[in-house]
Coordinates of N, CA and C in Angstrom, one line a residue:
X1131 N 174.6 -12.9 113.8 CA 174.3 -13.3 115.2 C 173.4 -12.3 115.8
X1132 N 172.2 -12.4 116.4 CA 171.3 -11.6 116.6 C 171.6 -11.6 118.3
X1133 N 171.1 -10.4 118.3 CA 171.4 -10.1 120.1 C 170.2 -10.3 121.1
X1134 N 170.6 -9.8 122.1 CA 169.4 -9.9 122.9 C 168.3 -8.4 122.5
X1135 N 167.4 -8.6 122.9 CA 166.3 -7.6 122.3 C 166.2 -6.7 123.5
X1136 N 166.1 -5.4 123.0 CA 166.2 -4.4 124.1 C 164.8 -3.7 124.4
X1137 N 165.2 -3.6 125.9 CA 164.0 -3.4 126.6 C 164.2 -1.9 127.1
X1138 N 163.0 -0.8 126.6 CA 163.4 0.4 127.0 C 162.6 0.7 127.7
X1139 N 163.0 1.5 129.1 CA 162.1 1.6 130.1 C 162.2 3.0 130.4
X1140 N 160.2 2.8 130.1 CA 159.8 4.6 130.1 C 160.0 5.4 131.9
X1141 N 159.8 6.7 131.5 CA 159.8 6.7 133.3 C 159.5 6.4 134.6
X1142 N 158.0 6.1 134.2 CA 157.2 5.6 135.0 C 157.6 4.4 135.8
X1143 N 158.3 3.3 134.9 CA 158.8 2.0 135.2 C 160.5 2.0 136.0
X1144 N 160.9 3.2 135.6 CA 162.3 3.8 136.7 C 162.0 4.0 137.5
X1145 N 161.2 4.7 137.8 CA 160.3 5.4 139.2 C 160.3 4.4 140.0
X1146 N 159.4 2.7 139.4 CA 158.8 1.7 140.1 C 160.3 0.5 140.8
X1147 N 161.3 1.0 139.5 CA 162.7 0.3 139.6 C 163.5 0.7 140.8
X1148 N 163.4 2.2 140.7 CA 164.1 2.5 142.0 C 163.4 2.8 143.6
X1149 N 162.3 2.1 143.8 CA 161.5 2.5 144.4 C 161.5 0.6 144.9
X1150 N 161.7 -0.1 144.5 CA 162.0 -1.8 144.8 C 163.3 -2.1 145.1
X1151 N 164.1 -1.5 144.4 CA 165.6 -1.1 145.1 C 165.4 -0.5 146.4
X1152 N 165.2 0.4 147.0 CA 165.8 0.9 147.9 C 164.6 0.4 149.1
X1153 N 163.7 0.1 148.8 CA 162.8 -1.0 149.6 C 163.5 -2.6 149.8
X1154 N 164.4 -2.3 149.3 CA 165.7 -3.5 150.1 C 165.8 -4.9 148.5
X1155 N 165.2 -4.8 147.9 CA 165.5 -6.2 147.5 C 166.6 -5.6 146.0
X1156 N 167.5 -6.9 145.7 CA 168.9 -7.0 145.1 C 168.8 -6.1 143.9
X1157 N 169.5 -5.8 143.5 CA 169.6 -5.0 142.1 C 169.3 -6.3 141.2
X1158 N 170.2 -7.3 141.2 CA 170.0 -8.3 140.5 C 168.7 -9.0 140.3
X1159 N 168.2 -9.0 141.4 CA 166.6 -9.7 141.2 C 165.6 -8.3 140.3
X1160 N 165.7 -7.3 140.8 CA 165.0 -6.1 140.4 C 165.1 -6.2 138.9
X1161 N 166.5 -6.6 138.2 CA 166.9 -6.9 137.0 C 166.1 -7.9 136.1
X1162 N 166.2 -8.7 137.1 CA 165.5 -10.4 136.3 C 163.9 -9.9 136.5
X1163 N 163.4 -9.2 137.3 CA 161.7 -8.9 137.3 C 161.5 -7.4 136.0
X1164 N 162.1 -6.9 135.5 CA 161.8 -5.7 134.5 C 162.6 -6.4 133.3
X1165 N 163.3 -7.7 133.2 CA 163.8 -8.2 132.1 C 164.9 -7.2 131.5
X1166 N 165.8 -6.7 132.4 CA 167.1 -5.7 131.8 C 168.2 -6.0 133.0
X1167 N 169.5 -5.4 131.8 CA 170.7 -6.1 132.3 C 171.1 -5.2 133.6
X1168 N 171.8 -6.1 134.3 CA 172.3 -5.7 135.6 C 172.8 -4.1 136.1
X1169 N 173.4 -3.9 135.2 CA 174.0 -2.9 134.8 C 173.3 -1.4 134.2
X1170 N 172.6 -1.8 133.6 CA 171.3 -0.6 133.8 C 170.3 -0.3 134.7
X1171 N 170.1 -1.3 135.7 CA 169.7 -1.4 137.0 C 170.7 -0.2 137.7
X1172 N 171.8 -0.2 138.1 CA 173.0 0.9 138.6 C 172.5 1.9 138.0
X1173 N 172.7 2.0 136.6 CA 172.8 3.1 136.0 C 171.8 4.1 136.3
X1174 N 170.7 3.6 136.3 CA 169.2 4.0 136.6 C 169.1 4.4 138.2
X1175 N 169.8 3.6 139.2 CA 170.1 3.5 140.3 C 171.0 5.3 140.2
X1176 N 171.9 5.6 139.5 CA 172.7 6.4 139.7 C 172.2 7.8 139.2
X1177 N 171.5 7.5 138.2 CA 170.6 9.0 137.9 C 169.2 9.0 138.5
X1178 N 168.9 8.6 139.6 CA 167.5 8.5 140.5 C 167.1 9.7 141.2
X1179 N 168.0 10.5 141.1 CA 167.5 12.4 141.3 C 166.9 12.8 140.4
X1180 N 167.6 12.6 138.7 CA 167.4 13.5 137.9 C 165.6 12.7 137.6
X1181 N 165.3 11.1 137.6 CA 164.2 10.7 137.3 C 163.2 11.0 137.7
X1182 N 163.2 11.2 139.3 CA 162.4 11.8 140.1 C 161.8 13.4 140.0
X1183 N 163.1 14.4 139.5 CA 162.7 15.4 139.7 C 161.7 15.5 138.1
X1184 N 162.4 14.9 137.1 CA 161.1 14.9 135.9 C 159.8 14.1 136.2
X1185 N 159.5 13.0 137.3 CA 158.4 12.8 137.1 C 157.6 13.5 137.9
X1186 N 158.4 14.0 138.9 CA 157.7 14.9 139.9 C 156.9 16.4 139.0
X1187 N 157.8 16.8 138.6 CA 157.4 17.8 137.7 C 156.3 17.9 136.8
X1188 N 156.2 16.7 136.4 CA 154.8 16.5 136.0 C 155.0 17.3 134.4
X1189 N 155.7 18.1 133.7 CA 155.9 18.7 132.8 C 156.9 17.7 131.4
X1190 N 156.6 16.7 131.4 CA 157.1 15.8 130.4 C 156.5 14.7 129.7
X1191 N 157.0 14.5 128.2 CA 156.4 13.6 127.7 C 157.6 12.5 127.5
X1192 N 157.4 11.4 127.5 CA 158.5 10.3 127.2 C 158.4 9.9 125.6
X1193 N 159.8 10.1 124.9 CA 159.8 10.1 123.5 C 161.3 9.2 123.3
X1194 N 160.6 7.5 123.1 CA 161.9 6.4 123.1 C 162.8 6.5 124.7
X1195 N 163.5 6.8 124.8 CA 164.0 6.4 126.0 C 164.8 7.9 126.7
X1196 N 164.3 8.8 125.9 CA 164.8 10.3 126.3 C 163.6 11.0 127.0
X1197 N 164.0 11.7 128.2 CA 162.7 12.5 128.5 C 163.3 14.0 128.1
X1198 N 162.0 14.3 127.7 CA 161.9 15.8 127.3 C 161.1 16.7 127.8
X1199 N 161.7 17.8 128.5 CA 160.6 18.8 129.1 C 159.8 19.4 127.7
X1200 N 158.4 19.6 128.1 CA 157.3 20.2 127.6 C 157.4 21.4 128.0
X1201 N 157.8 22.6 127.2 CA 158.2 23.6 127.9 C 156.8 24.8 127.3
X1202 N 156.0 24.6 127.2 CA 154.5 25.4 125.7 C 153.4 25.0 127.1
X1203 N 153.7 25.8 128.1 CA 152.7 26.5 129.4 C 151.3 26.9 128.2
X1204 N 151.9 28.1 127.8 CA 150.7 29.3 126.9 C 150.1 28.2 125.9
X1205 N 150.6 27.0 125.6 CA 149.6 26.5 124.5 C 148.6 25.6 124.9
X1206 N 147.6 26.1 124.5 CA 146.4 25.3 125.1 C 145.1 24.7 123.6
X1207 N 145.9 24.0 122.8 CA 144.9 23.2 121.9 C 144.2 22.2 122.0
X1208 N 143.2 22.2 121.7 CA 142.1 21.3 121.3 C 141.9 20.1 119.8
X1209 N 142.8 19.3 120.0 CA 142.7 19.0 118.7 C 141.9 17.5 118.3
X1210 N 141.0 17.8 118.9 CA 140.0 16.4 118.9 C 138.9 17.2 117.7
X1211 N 138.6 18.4 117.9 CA 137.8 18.9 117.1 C 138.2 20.1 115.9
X1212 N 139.5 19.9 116.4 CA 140.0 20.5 114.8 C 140.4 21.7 115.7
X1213 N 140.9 22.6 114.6 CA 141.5 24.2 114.8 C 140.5 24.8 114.9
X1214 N 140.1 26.3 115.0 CA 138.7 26.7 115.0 C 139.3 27.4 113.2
X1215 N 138.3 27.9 112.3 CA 139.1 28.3 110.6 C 139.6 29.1 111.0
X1216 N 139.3 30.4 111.4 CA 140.8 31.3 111.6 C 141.5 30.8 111.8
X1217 N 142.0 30.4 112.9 CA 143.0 30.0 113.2 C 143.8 29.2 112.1
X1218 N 143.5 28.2 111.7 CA 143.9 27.2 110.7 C 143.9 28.0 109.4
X1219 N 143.5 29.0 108.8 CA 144.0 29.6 108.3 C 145.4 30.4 108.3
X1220 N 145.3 31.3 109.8 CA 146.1 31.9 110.0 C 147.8 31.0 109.9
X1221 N 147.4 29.5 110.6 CA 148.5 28.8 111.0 C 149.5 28.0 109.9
X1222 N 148.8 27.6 108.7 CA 149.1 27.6 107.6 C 148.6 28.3 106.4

């Protein structure tokens, strides 16, 4: 028996979720417009500090449905053009 297909919603779209919630309209309708169950509408609804303060932060990448602070300030690569060879020697 195959289930319903799940819908993972990156931060950006939590942000937009709780931000249509509290501009007044139903949890339930906010549900049927992002295609996810009612109940993760709350849920999302109930950690809407912690979403905020990571997107505000600006210091994250979204990896599946976990956010992870980017914590590598000092690293500053370039990798459209390769390593410079020292380096790429040194690194491997």
């Amino acid at each position: 028996m195959a289930g319903r297909k799940l819908t993972i919603l990156h931060l950006k779209p939590k942000i937009e979720l709780i931000e249509a919630v509290e501009s007044g309209k139903k949890q339930k309708v906010v549900a049927d417009e992002f295609q996810i169950p009612a109940n993760s509408v709350s849920t999302i609804i109930k950690c809407k500090e912690h979403y905020r303060q990571q997107f505000n932060s600006g210091q994250f990448y979204v990896s599946k449905q976990h956010v992870r602070l980017a914590n590598h300030d000092d690293v500053d690569l370039n990798f459209k053009n390769g390593l410079p060879k020292q380096e790429a020697t040194t690194f491997g």
